[in-house]
Coordinates of C-alpha atoms in Angstrom, one line a residue:
M1 CA 0.0 0.0 0.0
A2 CA 2.9 2.3 0.7
D3 CA 4.2 1.7 -2.8
D4 CA 0.8 2.7 -4.2
G5 CA 0.6 5.9 -2.1
Q6 CA -2.3 4.5 -0.1
L7 CA -0.7 4.1 3.3
T8 CA -2.7 6.9 4.8
P9 CA -4.9 7.3 7.8
G10 CA -8.5 6.3 7.2
L11 CA -10.1 3.1 6.0
L12 CA -8.8 -0.1 7.5
L13 CA -10.5 -2.5 5.1
R14 CA -10.0 -1.6 1.4
R15 CA -11.1 -3.0 -1.9
I16 CA -8.7 -5.1 -3.9
D17 CA -9.5 -6.4 -7.3
R18 CA -8.2 -9.5 -9.2
H19 CA -5.5 -7.4 -10.9
G20 CA -4.0 -6.3 -7.5
N21 CA -5.3 -2.8 -7.6
I22 CA -6.0 -1.5 -4.1
G23 CA -8.5 1.0 -2.7
A24 CA -10.0 3.6 -5.1
K25 CA -8.1 2.1 -8.0
A26 CA -9.7 -1.3 -7.5
A27 CA -13.3 -0.3 -8.1
G28 CA -14.9 1.2 -11.1
R29 CA -17.3 3.2 -8.9
H30 CA -16.2 6.0 -6.6
T31 CA -18.0 7.5 -3.7
K32 CA -18.3 11.3 -3.4
D33 CA -16.9 11.1 0.1
E34 CA -13.1 11.2 -0.1
K35 CA -12.8 9.6 3.3
R36 CA -14.7 6.5 2.2
R37 CA -13.3 6.2 -1.3
G38 CA -11.7 2.8 -1.9
G39 CA -13.1 1.1 1.2
I40 CA -15.4 -1.9 1.4
T41 CA -19.0 -1.6 2.3
A42 CA -21.0 -3.1 5.2
D43 CA -22.6 -5.4 2.6
T44 CA -19.1 -6.7 1.6
V45 CA -18.2 -7.4 5.2
N46 CA -21.5 -9.2 5.7
D47 CA -20.9 -11.3 2.6
L48 CA -17.4 -12.2 3.7
V49 CA -18.5 -13.2 7.2
K50 CA -21.4 -15.3 5.9
T51 CA -19.1 -17.0 3.3
A52 CA -16.5 -17.8 5.9
A53 CA -19.0 -19.2 8.4
H54 CA -20.5 -21.3 5.7
A55 CA -17.1 -22.6 4.6
A56 CA -16.3 -23.4 8.3
E57 CA -19.6 -25.4 8.4
L58 CA -20.9 -23.2 11.2
T59 CA -24.2 -22.6 9.3
P60 CA -26.2 -25.5 8.0
D61 CA -27.3 -26.1 4.4
P62 CA -30.9 -27.2 3.9
T63 CA -31.1 -30.8 2.9
P64 CA -32.7 -31.7 -0.4
E65 CA -35.8 -33.0 1.5
E66 CA -36.1 -29.7 3.4
R67 CA -35.9 -27.7 0.1
A68 CA -38.5 -30.0 -1.5
D69 CA -40.8 -29.6 1.6
E70 CA -40.4 -25.8 1.4
A71 CA -41.2 -25.7 -2.3
L72 CA -44.2 -28.0 -1.8
A73 CA -45.6 -25.8 1.0
A74 CA -45.2 -22.7 -1.2
R75 CA -47.1 -24.3 -4.1
E76 CA -49.8 -25.5 -1.8
A77 CA -50.2 -22.1 -0.2
K78 CA -50.4 -20.3 -3.5
K79 CA -52.9 -22.9 -4.9
A80 CA -55.1 -22.5 -1.8
A81 CA -54.9 -18.7 -2.1
E82 CA -55.9 -18.9 -5.8
Q83 CA -58.9 -21.0 -4.9
A84 CA -60.0 -18.8 -1.9
S85 CA -63.4 -17.3 -2.3
T86 CA -62.4 -13.8 -1.1
A87 CA -59.3 -11.6 -1.3
E88 CA -59.3 -11.5 2.5
E89 CA -59.2 -15.3 2.7
S90 CA -56.5 -15.5 0.1
N91 CA -54.4 -12.9 1.9
A92 CA -54.9 -14.8 5.2
I93 CA -53.6 -18.0 3.6
L94 CA -50.5 -16.4 2.2
K95 CA -49.9 -14.5 5.5
A96 CA -50.0 -17.8 7.4
W97 CA -47.6 -19.4 5.0
R98 CA -45.1 -16.5 5.2
T99 CA -45.3 -16.5 9.0
T100 CA -44.6 -20.2 9.1
R101 CA -41.7 -19.8 6.6
R102 CA -40.2 -16.9 8.6
A103 CA -40.4 -18.9 11.9
A104 CA -38.6 -21.9 10.3
R105 CA -35.9 -19.7 8.9
A106 CA -35.4 -17.8 12.2
A107 CA -34.8 -21.2 13.9
I108 CA -31.8 -21.9 11.7
R109 CA -28.4 -20.6 13.0
R110 CA -27.2 -17.7 11.0
I111 CA -23.8 -15.9 11.2
T112 CA -23.7 -12.5 9.6
G113 CA -21.7 -9.3 9.8
P114 CA -23.7 -8.0 12.8
S115 CA -22.8 -11.3 14.6
M116 CA -19.3 -9.9 14.9
R117 CA -20.6 -6.7 16.5
R118 CA -22.9 -8.5 18.9
G119 CA -20.1 -10.9 19.9
C120 CA -17.7 -8.1 20.6
I121 CA -20.2 -6.2 22.7
Q122 CA -21.1 -9.3 24.7
A123 CA -17.5 -10.2 25.2
M124 CA -16.7 -6.7 26.5
L125 CA -19.7 -6.8 28.8
D126 CA -18.8 -10.4 30.0
A127 CA -15.2 -9.2 30.7
G128 CA -16.7 -6.6 33.2
T129 CA -16.4 -3.5 31.0
P130 CA -19.0 -1.0 32.2
P131 CA -22.0 -0.9 29.8
E132 CA -21.6 2.8 29.3
A133 CA -18.1 2.4 28.0
V134 CA -19.1 -0.4 25.7
A135 CA -22.0 1.7 24.4
V136 CA -19.7 4.6 23.6
H137 CA -17.2 2.3 21.9
S138 CA -19.9 0.7 19.8
R139 CA -21.3 4.1 19.0
H140 CA -24.6 3.6 20.8
S141 CA -26.2 6.0 23.2
P142 CA -25.9 4.5 26.7
R143 CA -29.6 4.5 27.2
S144 CA -30.3 3.2 23.7
T145 CA -32.8 0.4 23.1
A146 CA -30.7 -0.6 20.2
F147 CA -27.8 -1.2 22.5
D148 CA -30.0 -3.2 24.9
A149 CA -30.8 -5.5 22.0
Y150 CA -27.2 -6.5 21.8
R151 CA -26.9 -7.4 25.5
K152 CA -27.6 -10.8 26.9
K153 CA -31.0 -10.7 28.6
K154 CA -30.4 -13.7 30.9
L155 CA -28.4 -13.6 34.1
T156 CA -26.1 -16.4 35.0
W157 CA -26.5 -18.2 38.3
D158 CA -23.5 -16.4 39.8
Q159 CA -25.2 -13.0 38.9
N160 CA -28.5 -13.9 40.5
P161 CA -29.6 -10.8 42.5
T162 CA -31.4 -13.0 45.2
A163 CA -28.1 -14.5 46.2
A164 CA -27.4 -11.5 48.4
L165 CA -30.5 -12.3 50.5
G166 CA -28.8 -15.4 52.0
L167 CA -31.8 -17.6 51.2
A168 CA -30.0 -20.0 49.0
A169 CA -29.2 -23.5 50.4

């Protein structure tokens, strides 16, 4: 990067193309913001994390039977919706199918770019770093509901607030 004149403060993660071009030279598109020119996007980081997790077999592939079942359920729902007597009934059938599909997909382990952020926040909190400091580091407001979503909601047994009452056996 120094040889290319790109060893400068700014972006840590930069584009590189198959020809070895780095940063702004690597991409055909340029942003208007000079500070972000040549960097990779959040979508790129997300794709990299998902690809690496999949390659490490941390996320499951649907089996052929699961794919066939999903396709069959979609066909059946669409056929039932077409045969419904009213638009409301048709919409209710499709809504029920979409809700079921979303629930099934949510039950599958996913690792994405935000998983890195969540993991880092949880590790800092588990290490005893004050939540206010973690929130500032992760660029959240300390009273942010978005920050609360990253925190673990369950207390471990050693953090149980009733232990101080001396009632435990």
